Amino acid sequence: MSRTTIPIFPLPEVILFPGTFLPLHIFEPRYRMMLDYCSESGEEMAIAPIKMDPDNLKNPQPEIETIFGWGTIVRRDPLPDGRSNILLEGKGIAKLESYDTMEPFRIGLVEKIEADSKYIEDKLFVEIFDRILYLTKRILLSEGAKEELILRMNDLWSHPFPVDFISSILNFNFKKKQEILSSTDQILKAQLLVGIVEEMNLGE
């Protein structure tokens, strides 16, 4: 793991999974300032889900999940009034250790969780992920996904965060998605997801 600082954008029930793209509309003054900060510090930004407890939501600085996705800004479209549309590419997962500052926006001291491909050689993971792929393809077919997307699912064997990526494209409970993202054990991630896709197939 590598320790670094990164600006954190808290959002309700939004997860930036590795290997995915997230469009955002930036309009608040403090987050416009965050964009300026990002442009001077490598274009990195984290997206942290806000904890949805009613009392927490009343807090001007609500608590966030301590494990979240981070990425880089790959596109920025400034608007005449100072707002911006940006596109964020998910690059990895980070764990919050502490805050460097909370004002005018959050900058966290985080540990970036490095992708480890050793699990690909584990027979249990291979067996579970093979079933995940099969069931995911069935779900996508039932939803009318294009054949190109179905075929590209096989490329996930070489993806650094394959279970997280599949979690990002399927429609299921946010808390379960956060649980998968938060697990550092790839086999546990796969076990969590296979149960979900099995339930989704039963519901077809």
Coordinates of N, CA and C in Angstrom, one line a residue:
M1 N 0.8 -1.2 0.0 CA 0.0 0.0 0.0 C 0.9 1.2 0.0
S2 N 0.4 2.3 -0.6 CA 1.1 3.6 -0.6 C 0.3 4.7 0.0
R3 N 0.9 5.5 0.9 CA 0.3 6.5 1.6 C 0.4 7.8 0.9
T4 N -0.7 8.6 0.8 CA -0.7 9.9 0.1 C -1.9 10.7 0.5
T5 N -1.9 12.0 0.1 CA -3.0 12.8 0.3 C -3.8 12.9 -1.0
I6 N -5.2 13.1 -0.8 CA -6.0 13.2 -2.0 C -7.3 14.0 -1.6
P7 N -7.8 14.9 -2.5 CA -9.0 15.6 -2.2 C -10.2 14.6 -2.2
I8 N -11.2 14.7 -1.3 CA -12.3 13.8 -1.2 C -13.6 14.5 -1.5
F9 N -14.4 14.0 -2.4 CA -15.7 14.6 -2.8 C -16.7 13.6 -2.2
P10 N -17.4 14.1 -1.1 CA -18.4 13.2 -0.5 C -19.8 13.3 -1.2
L11 N -20.4 12.2 -1.5 CA -21.6 12.1 -2.3 C -22.5 11.0 -1.7
P12 N -23.8 11.2 -1.7 CA -24.7 10.2 -1.2 C -24.9 9.0 -2.1
E13 N -24.6 7.8 -1.7 CA -24.8 6.6 -2.4 C -24.2 6.6 -3.8
V14 N -23.0 7.1 -3.9 CA -22.2 7.0 -5.1 C -20.9 6.4 -4.9
I15 N -20.5 5.4 -5.7 CA -19.3 4.7 -5.5 C -18.5 4.8 -6.9
L16 N -17.2 5.1 -6.8 CA -16.4 5.1 -8.0 C -15.6 3.8 -7.9
F17 N -16.0 2.9 -8.7 CA -15.3 1.6 -8.8 C -14.1 1.7 -9.8
P18 N -13.0 0.9 -9.5 CA -11.9 0.9 -10.4 C -12.3 0.4 -11.8
G19 N -11.8 1.1 -12.8 CA -12.1 0.6 -14.2 C -13.4 1.2 -14.7
T20 N -14.0 2.1 -14.0 CA -15.3 2.7 -14.5 C -15.1 4.2 -14.6
F21 N -16.1 4.8 -15.3 CA -16.1 6.3 -15.5 C -17.3 6.9 -14.8
L22 N -17.1 8.0 -14.2 CA -18.1 8.7 -13.4 C -18.2 10.2 -13.9
P23 N -19.3 10.6 -14.6 CA -19.5 12.0 -14.9 C -20.0 12.8 -13.7
L24 N -19.5 14.0 -13.5 CA -19.9 14.8 -12.4 C -20.1 16.3 -12.9
H25 N -21.1 16.9 -12.3 CA -21.3 18.3 -12.5 C -20.8 19.1 -11.3
I26 N -19.9 20.0 -11.4 CA -19.3 20.7 -10.3 C -19.8 22.1 -10.3
F27 N -20.5 22.5 -9.2 CA -21.1 23.8 -9.2 C -20.8 24.6 -7.9
E28 N -20.7 23.9 -6.7 CA -20.4 24.5 -5.4 C -19.1 25.2 -5.5
P29 N -19.0 26.4 -4.9 CA -17.7 27.1 -4.9 C -16.5 26.3 -4.3
R30 N -16.8 25.6 -3.2 CA -15.7 24.8 -2.6 C -15.2 23.7 -3.5
Y31 N -16.1 23.1 -4.3 CA -15.6 22.1 -5.2 C -15.1 22.6 -6.5
R32 N -15.4 23.8 -6.8 CA -14.7 24.5 -7.9 C -13.2 24.7 -7.5
M33 N -13.0 25.1 -6.2 CA -11.7 25.2 -5.6 C -11.0 23.9 -5.6
M34 N -11.7 22.8 -5.4 CA -11.1 21.5 -5.4 C -10.6 21.1 -6.8
L35 N -11.4 21.5 -7.8 CA -10.9 21.2 -9.2 C -9.6 22.0 -9.4
D36 N -9.5 23.2 -9.0 CA -8.2 23.9 -9.2 C -7.1 23.2 -8.4
Y37 N -7.4 22.7 -7.2 CA -6.4 22.0 -6.5 C -6.0 20.7 -7.3
C38 N -7.0 20.0 -7.8 CA -6.7 18.8 -8.6 C -5.8 19.1 -9.8
S39 N -6.0 20.2 -10.5 CA -5.2 20.5 -11.7 C -3.8 20.7 -11.3
E40 N -3.5 21.1 -10.0 CA -2.2 21.4 -9.6 C -1.5 20.2 -8.9
S41 N -2.3 19.1 -8.7 CA -1.7 18.0 -8.0 C -2.0 16.6 -8.6
G42 N -2.0 16.6 -9.9 CA -2.0 15.3 -10.6 C -3.4 14.8 -11.0
E43 N -4.4 15.7 -10.9 CA -5.8 15.4 -11.3 C -6.4 14.3 -10.6
E44 N -6.0 13.9 -9.4 CA -6.6 12.8 -8.6 C -7.7 13.4 -7.7
M45 N -8.7 12.5 -7.6 CA -9.8 12.9 -6.7 C -10.5 11.5 -6.2
A46 N -10.9 11.5 -5.0 CA -11.6 10.4 -4.4 C -13.1 10.7 -4.3
I47 N -14.0 9.7 -4.5 CA -15.4 9.9 -4.3 C -15.8 9.0 -3.1
A48 N -16.3 9.6 -2.0 CA -16.6 8.9 -0.8 C -18.1 8.9 -0.5
P49 N -18.7 7.8 -0.4 CA -20.1 7.8 0.0 C -20.4 8.3 1.4
I50 N -21.4 9.2 1.5 CA -21.8 9.7 2.8 C -22.6 8.7 3.5
K51 N -22.3 8.5 4.8 CA -23.1 7.5 5.6 C -24.5 8.1 5.8
M52 N -25.5 7.3 5.4 CA -26.9 7.7 5.3 C -27.7 7.7 6.5
D53 N -27.1 7.8 7.7 CA -27.8 7.9 9.0 C -28.5 9.3 9.0
P54 N -29.8 9.4 9.4 CA -30.5 10.7 9.4 C -29.8 11.8 10.1
D55 N -29.2 11.4 11.3 CA -28.5 12.5 12.1 C -27.3 12.9 11.4
N56 N -26.6 12.0 10.8 CA -25.3 12.3 10.1 C -25.6 13.2 8.9
L57 N -26.7 13.0 8.2 CA -27.1 13.9 7.0 C -27.3 15.3 7.4
K58 N -27.7 15.6 8.7 CA -27.9 16.9 9.2 C -26.6 17.7 9.5
N59 N -25.5 16.9 9.6 CA -24.2 17.5 9.9 C -23.7 18.2 8.7
P60 N -23.2 19.5 8.9 CA -22.6 20.2 7.8 C -21.3 19.5 7.2
Q61 N -20.7 18.7 8.0 CA -19.6 17.9 7.5 C -19.9 16.4 7.9
P62 N -20.8 15.8 7.1 CA -21.2 14.4 7.4 C -20.1 13.4 7.3
E63 N -20.2 12.4 8.1 CA -19.2 11.3 8.1 C -19.4 10.5 6.8
I64 N -18.2 10.0 6.3 CA -18.2 9.3 5.1 C -17.7 7.9 5.3
E65 N -17.9 7.0 4.4 CA -17.3 5.7 4.4 C -15.8 5.8 4.4
T66 N -15.1 5.0 5.1 CA -13.6 5.1 5.2 C -12.9 4.4 4.1
I67 N -13.6 3.6 3.3 CA -13.0 2.9 2.2 C -13.8 3.3 1.0
F68 N -13.1 3.8 -0.1 CA -13.8 4.4 -1.2 C -12.9 4.4 -2.4
G69 N -13.5 4.7 -3.6 CA -12.8 4.7 -4.8 C -12.1 6.0 -5.1
W70 N -11.0 6.0 -5.8 CA -10.3 7.2 -6.3 C -10.0 7.1 -7.7
G71 N -9.8 8.2 -8.4 CA -9.5 8.2 -9.8 C -8.8 9.5 -10.3
T72 N -8.7 9.6 -11.6 CA -8.1 10.8 -12.2 C -9.2 11.5 -13.1
I73 N -9.1 12.8 -13.2 CA -9.9 13.5 -14.0 C -9.4 13.4 -15.5
V74 N -10.2 12.8 -16.4 CA -9.7 12.6 -17.7 C -10.3 13.6 -18.7
R75 N -11.4 14.3 -18.2 CA -12.0 15.3 -19.1 C -12.6 16.4 -18.2
R76 N -12.4 17.6 -18.7 CA -13.0 18.7 -18.0 C -13.6 19.7 -19.0
D77 N -14.8 20.0 -18.8 CA -15.5 21.0 -19.7 C -16.0 22.2 -18.9
P78 N -15.2 23.3 -18.8 CA -15.6 24.4 -18.0 C -16.8 25.1 -18.7
L79 N -17.7 25.6 -17.9 CA -18.8 26.4 -18.3 C -18.6 27.9 -18.1
P80 N -19.3 28.8 -18.8 CA -19.0 30.2 -18.7 C -19.2 30.8 -17.3
D81 N -20.1 30.2 -16.5 CA -20.4 30.8 -15.2 C -19.5 30.2 -14.1
G82 N -18.5 29.4 -14.4 CA -17.6 28.9 -13.4 C -17.8 27.4 -13.1
R83 N -19.0 26.9 -13.4 CA -19.3 25.5 -13.2 C -18.5 24.7 -14.2
S84 N -18.4 23.4 -13.9 CA -17.7 22.5 -14.8 C -18.4 21.1 -14.9
N85 N -18.3 20.5 -16.0 CA -18.6 19.1 -16.2 C -17.3 18.3 -16.3
I86 N -17.1 17.2 -15.5 CA -15.9 16.5 -15.5 C -16.2 15.0 -15.7
L87 N -15.2 14.3 -16.1 CA -15.3 12.8 -16.2 C -14.1 12.2 -15.4
L88 N -14.5 11.4 -14.5 CA -13.5 10.8 -13.6 C -13.3 9.3 -13.9
E89 N -12.1 8.9 -14.1 CA -11.8 7.5 -14.3 C -11.4 6.8 -13.1
G90 N -12.1 5.8 -12.6 CA -11.7 5.0 -11.4 C -10.4 4.3 -11.6
K91 N -9.5 4.5 -10.7 CA -8.1 3.9 -10.8 C -7.9 2.9 -9.7
G92 N -8.5 3.1 -8.5 CA -8.2 2.1 -7.4 C -9.1 2.4 -6.2
I93 N -8.7 1.8 -5.1 CA -9.4 1.9 -3.9 C -8.5 2.4 -2.8
A94 N -9.1 3.2 -1.9 CA -8.2 3.9 -0.9 C -8.9 3.7 0.5
K95 N -8.1 3.8 1.5 CA -8.6 3.7 2.9 C -8.2 5.0 3.6
L96 N -9.2 5.7 4.2 CA -9.0 6.9 4.9 C -8.3 6.7 6.2
E97 N -7.2 7.4 6.5 CA -6.5 7.3 7.8 C -6.8 8.5 8.6
S98 N -6.8 9.7 8.0 CA -7.1 10.9 8.8 C -7.3 12.0 7.8
Y99 N -7.6 13.2 8.3 CA -7.8 14.4 7.4 C -6.6 15.3 7.5
D100 N -6.1 15.8 6.4 CA -5.1 16.8 6.4 C -5.8 18.2 6.6
T101 N -7.0 18.3 6.0 CA -7.8 19.5 6.3 C -9.3 19.1 5.9
M102 N -10.2 19.9 6.5 CA -11.6 19.7 6.2 C -12.1 21.0 5.4
E103 N -11.4 22.1 5.4 CA -11.8 23.3 4.8 C -10.8 23.9 3.8
P104 N -11.3 24.5 2.7 CA -12.7 24.6 2.3 C -13.3 23.3 1.8
F105 N -12.4 22.3 1.5 CA -12.9 21.0 1.1 C -12.0 19.9 1.8
R106 N -12.4 18.7 1.8 CA -11.7 17.7 2.5 C -10.4 17.2 1.7
I107 N -9.3 17.1 2.4 CA -8.1 16.5 1.8 C -7.8 15.4 2.9
G108 N -7.8 14.1 2.4 CA -7.5 13.0 3.3 C -6.2 12.4 3.1
L109 N -5.6 11.9 4.3 CA -4.4 11.1 4.2 C -4.9 9.7 4.0
V110 N -4.6 9.1 3.0 CA -5.1 7.7 2.6 C -4.0 6.7 2.3
E111 N -4.4 5.5 2.4 CA -3.6 4.4 1.9 C -4.2 3.9 0.7
K112 N -3.5 3.9 -0.4 CA -4.1 3.3 -1.7 C -3.8 1.8 -1.6
I113 N -4.9 1.1 -1.9 CA -4.8 -0.4 -1.8 C -4.4 -0.9 -3.2
E114 N -3.2 -1.4 -3.3 CA -2.7 -1.9 -4.6 C -3.3 -3.1 -5.0
A115 N -3.5 -3.2 -6.4 CA -4.1 -4.4 -6.9 C -3.1 -5.6 -6.8
D116 N -3.5 -6.7 -6.4 CA -2.7 -7.9 -6.3 C -3.3 -9.0 -7.1
S117 N -2.6 -9.5 -8.1 CA -3.2 -10.5 -9.0 C -2.9 -11.9 -8.6
K118 N -2.3 -12.2 -7.4 CA -2.0 -13.5 -7.0 C -3.2 -14.4 -6.9
Y119 N -4.3 -13.8 -6.5 CA -5.6 -14.6 -6.3 C -6.0 -15.2 -7.6
I120 N -5.6 -14.7 -8.8 CA -6.0 -15.3 -10.0 C -5.6 -16.8 -10.1
E121 N -4.5 -17.1 -9.4 CA -4.0 -18.5 -9.4 C -4.7 -19.4 -8.4
D122 N -5.6 -18.8 -7.6 CA -6.3 -19.6 -6.6 C -7.4 -20.3 -7.2
K123 N -7.5 -21.6 -7.0 CA -8.5 -22.5 -7.7 C -9.9 -22.1 -7.2
L124 N -10.0 -21.7 -5.9 CA -11.4 -21.3 -5.4 C -11.8 -20.1 -6.1
F125 N -10.9 -19.1 -6.2 CA -11.3 -17.8 -6.9 C -11.7 -18.1 -8.3
V126 N -10.9 -18.9 -9.0 CA -11.2 -19.2 -10.4 C -12.6 -19.9 -10.6
E127 N -12.9 -20.8 -9.7 CA -14.2 -21.5 -9.7 C -15.4 -20.5 -9.5
I128 N -15.2 -19.6 -8.4 CA -16.3 -18.7 -8.1 C -16.4 -17.6 -9.2
F129 N -15.3 -17.1 -9.7 CA -15.4 -16.0 -10.7 C -15.9 -16.5 -12.0
D130 N -15.6 -17.8 -12.3 CA -16.2 -18.3 -13.6 C -17.7 -18.4 -13.5
R131 N -18.2 -18.7 -12.3 CA -19.7 -18.8 -12.1 C -20.2 -17.3 -12.1
I132 N -19.5 -16.4 -11.5 CA -20.0 -15.0 -11.6 C -20.1 -14.5 -13.0
L133 N -19.1 -14.8 -13.8 CA -19.1 -14.4 -15.2 C -20.3 -15.0 -16.0
Y134 N -20.5 -16.3 -15.8 CA -21.7 -17.0 -16.4 C -23.0 -16.3 -16.0
L135 N -23.2 -16.1 -14.7 CA -24.5 -15.6 -14.3 C -24.6 -14.1 -14.7
T136 N -23.5 -13.4 -14.7 CA -23.6 -11.9 -15.1 C -24.0 -11.8 -16.5
K137 N -23.4 -12.7 -17.4 CA -23.8 -12.7 -18.8 C -25.3 -13.0 -19.0
R138 N -25.8 -13.9 -18.2 CA -27.2 -14.2 -18.2 C -28.1 -13.0 -17.8
I139 N -27.6 -12.3 -16.8 CA -28.3 -11.1 -16.4 C -28.3 -10.0 -17.5
L140 N -27.1 -9.8 -18.0 CA -27.0 -8.8 -19.1 C -27.8 -9.1 -20.3
L141 N -27.8 -10.4 -20.7 CA -28.6 -10.8 -21.8 C -30.1 -10.6 -21.6
S142 N -30.6 -10.8 -20.3 CA -32.0 -10.6 -20.0 C -32.4 -9.2 -20.0
E143 N -31.4 -8.3 -19.8 CA -31.6 -6.9 -19.8 C -31.4 -6.2 -21.2
G144 N -31.1 -7.1 -22.2 CA -31.0 -6.6 -23.5 C -29.6 -6.0 -23.9
A145 N -28.6 -6.3 -23.1 CA -27.2 -5.8 -23.4 C -26.7 -6.2 -24.8
K146 N -25.9 -5.4 -25.4 CA -25.3 -5.7 -26.7 C -24.4 -6.9 -26.6
E147 N -24.3 -7.7 -27.7 CA -23.4 -8.8 -27.7 C -22.0 -8.5 -27.5
E148 N -21.6 -7.3 -27.9 CA -20.2 -6.8 -27.7 C -19.8 -6.8 -26.3
L149 N -20.8 -6.3 -25.5 CA -20.5 -6.2 -24.0 C -20.4 -7.6 -23.4
I150 N -21.3 -8.5 -23.8 CA -21.3 -9.8 -23.3 C -19.9 -10.5 -23.5
L151 N -19.4 -10.3 -24.8 CA -18.2 -11.0 -25.1 C -17.0 -10.3 -24.4
R152 N -17.1 -9.1 -24.1 CA -16.0 -8.4 -23.5 C -15.9 -8.7 -22.0
M153 N -16.9 -9.4 -21.4 CA -16.8 -9.8 -20.0 C -15.7 -10.7 -19.8
N154 N -15.3 -11.5 -20.8 CA -14.2 -12.5 -20.6 C -12.9 -11.8 -20.4
D155 N -12.8 -10.5 -20.8 CA -11.5 -9.7 -20.6 C -11.3 -9.4 -19.1
L156 N -12.3 -9.6 -18.3 CA -12.2 -9.3 -16.9 C -11.2 -10.2 -16.1
W157 N -10.9 -11.3 -16.8 CA -9.8 -12.2 -16.1 C -8.5 -11.4 -15.9
S158 N -8.3 -10.4 -16.8 CA -7.0 -9.6 -16.6 C -7.2 -8.3 -16.0
H159 N -8.5 -8.0 -15.5 CA -8.8 -6.7 -14.9 C -8.2 -6.7 -13.5
P160 N -7.6 -5.6 -13.0 CA -7.0 -5.6 -11.7 C -8.0 -5.7 -10.5
F161 N -9.3 -5.3 -10.8 CA -10.3 -5.4 -9.8 C -11.6 -5.9 -10.5
P162 N -11.6 -7.2 -10.9 CA -12.7 -7.8 -11.7 C -14.0 -7.8 -10.9
V163 N -14.0 -8.2 -9.7 CA -15.3 -8.3 -8.9 C -15.9 -6.9 -8.7
D164 N -15.0 -5.9 -8.4 CA -15.5 -4.5 -8.3 C -16.1 -4.0 -9.6
F165 N -15.5 -4.3 -10.7 CA -16.0 -3.9 -12.0 C -17.4 -4.4 -12.2
I166 N -17.6 -5.7 -12.0 CA -18.9 -6.3 -12.2 C -19.9 -5.7 -11.3
S167 N -19.5 -5.5 -10.1 CA -20.4 -4.8 -9.1 C -20.9 -3.5 -9.6
S168 N -20.0 -2.8 -10.3 CA -20.4 -1.4 -10.8 C -21.5 -1.5 -11.9
I169 N -21.5 -2.5 -12.7 CA -22.4 -2.5 -13.9 C -23.8 -3.2 -13.6
L170 N -23.9 -3.9 -12.4 CA -25.1 -4.5 -12.1 C -25.9 -3.7 -11.1
N171 N -27.2 -3.8 -11.2 CA -28.1 -3.0 -10.4 C -28.6 -3.8 -9.1
F172 N -27.8 -3.6 -8.0 CA -28.2 -4.2 -6.7 C -28.0 -3.2 -5.6
N173 N -28.3 -3.6 -4.4 CA -28.3 -2.8 -3.2 C -27.0 -2.1 -3.0
F174 N -27.0 -0.8 -2.7 CA -25.8 0.1 -2.5 C -25.0 -0.5 -1.4
K175 N -25.6 -0.8 -0.3 CA -24.8 -1.3 0.9 C -24.0 -2.5 0.6
K176 N -24.6 -3.4 -0.2 CA -23.9 -4.6 -0.7 C -22.7 -4.2 -1.6
K177 N -22.9 -3.2 -2.4 CA -21.8 -2.8 -3.2 C -20.7 -2.2 -2.4
Q178 N -21.0 -1.4 -1.4 CA -20.0 -0.8 -0.5 C -19.3 -1.9 0.3
E179 N -20.0 -3.0 0.7 CA -19.4 -4.1 1.4 C -18.4 -4.8 0.5
I180 N -18.7 -5.0 -0.8 CA -17.7 -5.6 -1.7 C -16.5 -4.7 -1.9
L181 N -16.7 -3.4 -2.1 CA -15.6 -2.5 -2.3 C -14.7 -2.5 -1.1
S182 N -15.3 -2.6 0.1 CA -14.5 -2.4 1.4 C -13.7 -3.7 1.7
S183 N -14.0 -4.8 1.1 CA -13.3 -6.0 1.4 C -11.9 -6.0 0.7
T184 N -10.9 -6.3 1.4 CA -9.6 -6.4 0.8 C -9.2 -7.8 0.3
D185 N -10.1 -8.7 0.6 CA -9.8 -10.1 0.2 C -10.6 -10.4 -1.0
Q186 N -9.9 -10.7 -2.1 CA -10.5 -10.9 -3.4 C -11.5 -12.1 -3.4
I187 N -11.1 -13.1 -2.7 CA -12.0 -14.3 -2.7 C -13.3 -14.0 -1.9
L188 N -13.1 -13.3 -0.8 CA -14.4 -12.8 -0.1 C -15.2 -12.0 -0.9
K189 N -14.6 -11.1 -1.7 CA -15.4 -10.2 -2.6 C -16.2 -11.1 -3.6
A190 N -15.5 -12.1 -4.1 CA -16.1 -13.0 -5.1 C -17.3 -13.8 -4.4
Q191 N -17.1 -14.2 -3.2 CA -18.1 -15.0 -2.5 C -19.3 -14.1 -2.3
L192 N -19.1 -12.9 -1.9 CA -20.2 -11.9 -1.7 C -21.0 -11.7 -3.0
L193 N -20.3 -11.5 -4.1 CA -20.9 -11.2 -5.3 C -21.6 -12.4 -5.9
V194 N -21.1 -13.6 -5.8 CA -21.7 -14.8 -6.4 C -23.1 -15.0 -5.8
G195 N -23.2 -14.8 -4.5 CA -24.5 -14.9 -3.8 C -25.5 -13.9 -4.4
I196 N -25.0 -12.7 -4.7 CA -25.9 -11.6 -5.2 C -26.4 -12.0 -6.6
V197 N -25.4 -12.4 -7.5 CA -25.8 -12.7 -8.9 C -26.7 -13.9 -9.0
E198 N -26.5 -14.9 -8.0 CA -27.4 -16.0 -8.0 C -28.8 -15.6 -7.6
E199 N -29.0 -14.7 -6.7 CA -30.3 -14.2 -6.3 C -30.9 -13.4 -7.5
M200 N -30.1 -12.6 -8.2 CA -30.6 -11.9 -9.3 C -31.1 -12.8 -10.5
N201 N -30.4 -13.9 -10.6 CA -30.8 -14.9 -11.7 C -32.2 -15.5 -11.3
L202 N -32.3 -15.8 -10.0 CA -33.5 -16.4 -9.5 C -34.7 -15.5 -9.7
G203 N -34.4 -14.2 -9.7 CA -35.5 -13.2 -9.8 C -35.9 -12.9 -11.2
E204 N -35.2 -13.5 -12.2 CA -35.5 -13.2 -13.6 C -36.9 -13.7 -14.0

